[in-house]
């Protein structure tokens, strides 16, 4: 399975912090925000990652992450000239994905749970169509919401519904079979001029090939795209480190723990 990390967008909700830099380069406790979703991909067993960003920001991501060899992975980069929606990442990354399954994660999403790696790798092994990762929230009307039947089977997705059919928000983490790229290419832009990932997910759901995987009761999920959420993310990272001694957004420490690099490795091509 390959990975796509979408780090484009203008970060307008975080202005003025993002006037001169990408939101994914802002600090979250002791790590840049982009380290957190990258660590999730590594936990899922992804060894090849395509980072998609705005043309003026890619040099900064390259300076930070290099080719990934210092983490025991391979990193490539691609430009998204302007924000065109999440599904556009599948089109930008089409040649990279080729005919392999892909895990797509948004660059401002942070996940943590004790069994996250187990959940991700299990779902990757079961993948046939798409897997959406859901999390129960107190305010589902702010998110895309999973519609499930009486047996808990995913039958649809409703985007920011006034009357939510469930309290399960669809997070910014997705796994897809290779045909997701062709589905994205057939999309028509929404009223906002974007290619909506929800439309790709609905296509798989209509085929009966969409699974909903809940992250679990102890899981934490944050969309760190607002000042309050960015602060909450930093407090979460600090709290986990103080309680468990684990830096949840430190890909170098994770690479050592996973055996991707030696315990003394600290260099690499950047």
XYZ file of C-alpha atoms in Angstrom:
270
model
C 0.000 0.000 0.000
C 1.218 3.479 -0.911
C 0.432 6.675 0.941
C -0.666 10.168 -0.066
C -0.286 13.028 2.399
C -2.302 16.037 1.274
C -0.599 19.161 2.593
C -2.025 21.783 0.257
C -4.673 24.389 0.970
C -4.369 27.957 2.167
C -4.863 27.389 5.905
C -7.164 30.413 5.980
C -8.781 29.325 9.271
C -5.382 29.734 10.920
C -4.588 33.217 9.633
C -2.439 35.192 10.256
C -0.226 32.230 11.295
C -0.359 30.868 7.758
C 0.255 34.073 5.802
C 3.910 33.171 5.243
C 3.951 29.409 5.776
C 1.936 26.223 5.363
C -0.240 25.211 8.297
C 1.360 21.764 8.144
C 4.669 23.376 9.159
C 3.232 25.027 12.273
C 4.383 23.565 15.600
C 2.268 21.078 17.512
C 4.012 20.681 20.858
C 7.580 19.773 19.778
C 6.933 18.628 16.201
C 5.676 20.259 12.984
C 2.091 19.351 12.229
C 3.004 17.350 9.103
C 4.937 14.845 11.233
C 1.691 13.594 12.801
C -0.118 12.347 9.657
C 3.200 11.051 8.296
C 3.554 8.966 11.462
C 0.060 7.547 10.925
C 1.018 6.369 7.438
C 4.123 4.721 8.865
C 2.019 2.988 11.537
C -0.153 1.621 8.726
C 2.903 -0.013 7.183
C 3.212 2.438 4.290
C 6.765 2.666 2.973
C 6.263 4.992 -0.013
C 4.614 8.368 0.500
C 3.686 11.153 -1.900
C 3.384 14.571 -0.250
C 1.186 16.962 -2.223
C 1.516 20.665 -1.517
C 1.340 24.166 -2.918
C 4.218 25.124 -5.255
C 5.650 27.779 -2.913
C 5.654 25.399 0.066
C 7.146 22.217 -1.401
C 10.773 23.419 -0.988
C 10.111 23.801 2.745
C 8.680 20.307 3.010
C 11.694 18.951 1.120
C 14.049 20.761 3.491
C 12.249 19.205 6.470
C 11.647 15.670 5.216
C 14.061 15.081 2.347
C 13.698 11.802 0.502
C 12.580 9.927 3.624
C 15.655 7.708 3.798
C 16.470 8.915 7.317
C 13.082 7.444 8.314
C 13.435 4.191 6.405
C 10.775 5.188 3.877
C 10.667 6.798 0.431
C 9.190 10.269 0.046
C 8.171 11.911 -3.217
C 6.552 15.277 -3.848
C 3.921 16.657 -6.191
C 2.420 20.092 -6.746
C -1.238 20.974 -6.367
C -1.375 24.327 -8.122
C -4.500 25.423 -6.252
C -6.899 23.801 -3.761
C -9.280 21.646 -5.797
C -10.670 19.338 -3.138
C -9.461 16.188 -1.423
C -10.342 13.893 -4.323
C -7.984 15.887 -6.541
C -5.117 14.340 -4.567
C -5.941 10.985 -6.168
C -5.644 12.556 -9.620
C -2.415 14.422 -8.825
C -1.010 11.192 -7.417
C -2.309 8.889 -10.161
C 1.099 7.952 -11.582
C 2.467 7.425 -8.080
C -0.445 5.175 -7.058
C -0.364 3.222 -10.335
C -2.244 -0.026 -9.714
C -1.656 -0.291 -5.975
C -3.984 0.399 -3.031
C -3.476 3.751 -1.355
C -3.938 5.308 2.072
C -4.827 9.002 1.852
C -4.511 11.260 4.893
C -5.102 14.970 5.343
C -2.095 16.914 6.524
C -3.885 18.589 9.437
C -5.383 15.438 10.983
C -3.972 13.955 14.182
C -4.816 10.471 15.464
C -3.842 8.610 18.601
C -4.864 5.368 20.238
C -2.976 2.509 21.827
C -4.014 0.043 19.128
C -3.947 2.398 16.128
C -1.263 0.433 14.269
C -3.208 -2.813 14.739
C -6.433 -1.236 13.459
C -4.753 0.321 10.420
C -2.884 -2.805 9.368
C -5.926 -5.010 9.837
C -8.065 -2.754 7.664
C -5.349 -2.546 5.015
C -5.301 -6.341 4.825
C -9.103 -6.463 4.432
C -9.295 -3.637 1.883
C -11.628 -4.220 -1.075
C -13.022 -0.898 -2.224
C -12.615 1.698 0.480
C -12.260 1.917 4.230
C -13.417 5.040 6.031
C -12.308 5.637 9.584
C -15.080 6.929 11.812
C -14.978 8.594 15.196
C -17.883 9.411 17.491
C -18.201 13.144 18.116
C -20.468 15.444 20.096
C -21.114 17.761 17.114
C -21.561 15.566 14.023
C -23.305 18.355 12.118
C -19.831 19.872 11.545
C -18.561 16.845 9.630
C -19.292 14.292 6.970
C -21.402 11.737 8.850
C -21.576 7.996 8.259
C -25.018 6.536 7.598
C -25.175 2.971 8.907
C -27.943 0.376 8.891
C -29.205 -1.578 11.907
C -26.273 -3.967 11.618
C -23.737 -1.147 11.486
C -23.004 -1.531 7.768
C -22.054 1.678 5.965
C -24.758 2.613 3.451
C -23.995 6.283 2.803
C -22.405 9.546 3.863
C -24.121 12.858 4.563
C -22.060 16.021 4.470
C -22.590 18.395 7.436
C -26.256 17.419 7.944
C -28.553 19.623 9.984
C -30.145 16.450 11.386
C -27.270 13.951 11.662
C -28.243 10.291 11.158
C -25.486 9.207 13.553
C -22.735 10.645 15.725
C -19.979 8.999 13.667
C -17.862 11.554 11.826
C -15.819 10.439 8.830
C -12.231 11.455 9.568
C -9.547 12.615 7.168
C -8.050 9.140 6.771
C -9.074 6.876 3.886
C -7.920 3.613 2.318
C -8.751 2.853 -1.310
C -8.385 0.157 -3.912
C -6.604 1.437 -7.066
C -9.829 2.184 -8.969
C -10.432 5.171 -6.686
C -8.216 7.143 -9.064
C -10.508 6.498 -12.030
C -13.559 7.316 -9.889
C -12.000 10.658 -8.938
C -11.268 11.457 -12.571
C -14.963 11.088 -13.436
C -16.148 13.545 -10.803
C -17.718 16.856 -11.636
C -16.686 19.821 -9.475
C -19.059 20.798 -6.691
C -20.628 24.240 -6.348
C -17.405 25.236 -4.576
C -15.409 24.170 -7.625
C -13.866 21.210 -5.781
C -13.715 17.467 -6.363
C -15.375 16.047 -3.277
C -13.925 12.924 -1.692
C -17.400 12.182 -0.330
C -18.524 11.497 -3.908
C -15.772 8.889 -4.306
C -16.806 7.316 -1.011
C -20.460 7.269 -2.067
C -19.515 5.453 -5.267
C -17.896 2.665 -3.261
C -20.825 2.634 -0.809
C -23.308 2.258 -3.694
C -21.300 -0.748 -4.858
C -21.409 -2.262 -1.380
C -17.625 -1.933 -1.144
C -17.258 0.681 1.577
C -16.318 -0.328 5.101
C -16.556 1.814 8.204
C -13.843 1.201 10.776
C -14.271 2.950 14.112
C -11.072 4.093 15.759
C -12.114 2.881 19.210
C -13.251 4.346 22.506
C -9.797 5.440 23.668
C -8.915 7.045 20.324
C -8.368 10.745 19.851
C -8.855 12.520 16.547
C -8.281 16.191 15.876
C -8.598 18.308 12.752
C -5.959 20.866 13.721
C -7.140 23.456 11.215
C -8.291 26.129 13.682
C -6.410 27.981 16.455
C -8.341 26.156 19.189
C -7.813 22.749 17.587
C -4.113 23.477 17.033
C -3.757 24.294 20.726
C -5.715 21.171 21.702
C -3.436 19.093 19.497
C -0.339 20.401 21.252
C -1.859 19.708 24.653
C -2.771 16.173 23.555
C 0.769 15.486 22.330
C 2.263 16.806 25.554
C -0.190 14.830 27.673
C 0.580 11.552 25.872
C 4.309 12.136 26.236
C 4.003 12.895 29.959
C 1.740 9.892 30.641
C 3.168 7.287 28.273
C 6.616 8.566 27.314
C 5.605 8.412 23.632
C 5.983 11.272 21.158
C 3.016 10.591 18.915
C 4.187 12.880 16.099
C 7.866 11.960 15.986
C 8.489 9.902 12.818
C 12.194 9.400 13.620
C 11.407 7.831 16.998
C 8.668 5.774 15.354
C 11.045 4.583 12.626
C 13.436 3.320 15.293
C 10.608 1.628 17.167
C 9.369 -0.078 14.003
C 12.870 -1.205 13.082
C 12.921 0.855 9.882
C 16.240 2.416 10.911
C 18.904 1.559 13.438
C 18.561 2.862 16.981
C 21.503 5.211 16.445
C 20.361 6.534 13.064
C 19.970 10.272 12.979
C 21.067 11.410 9.517
C 19.893 10.693 6.010
C 19.255 12.608 2.832
C 17.247 15.773 3.344
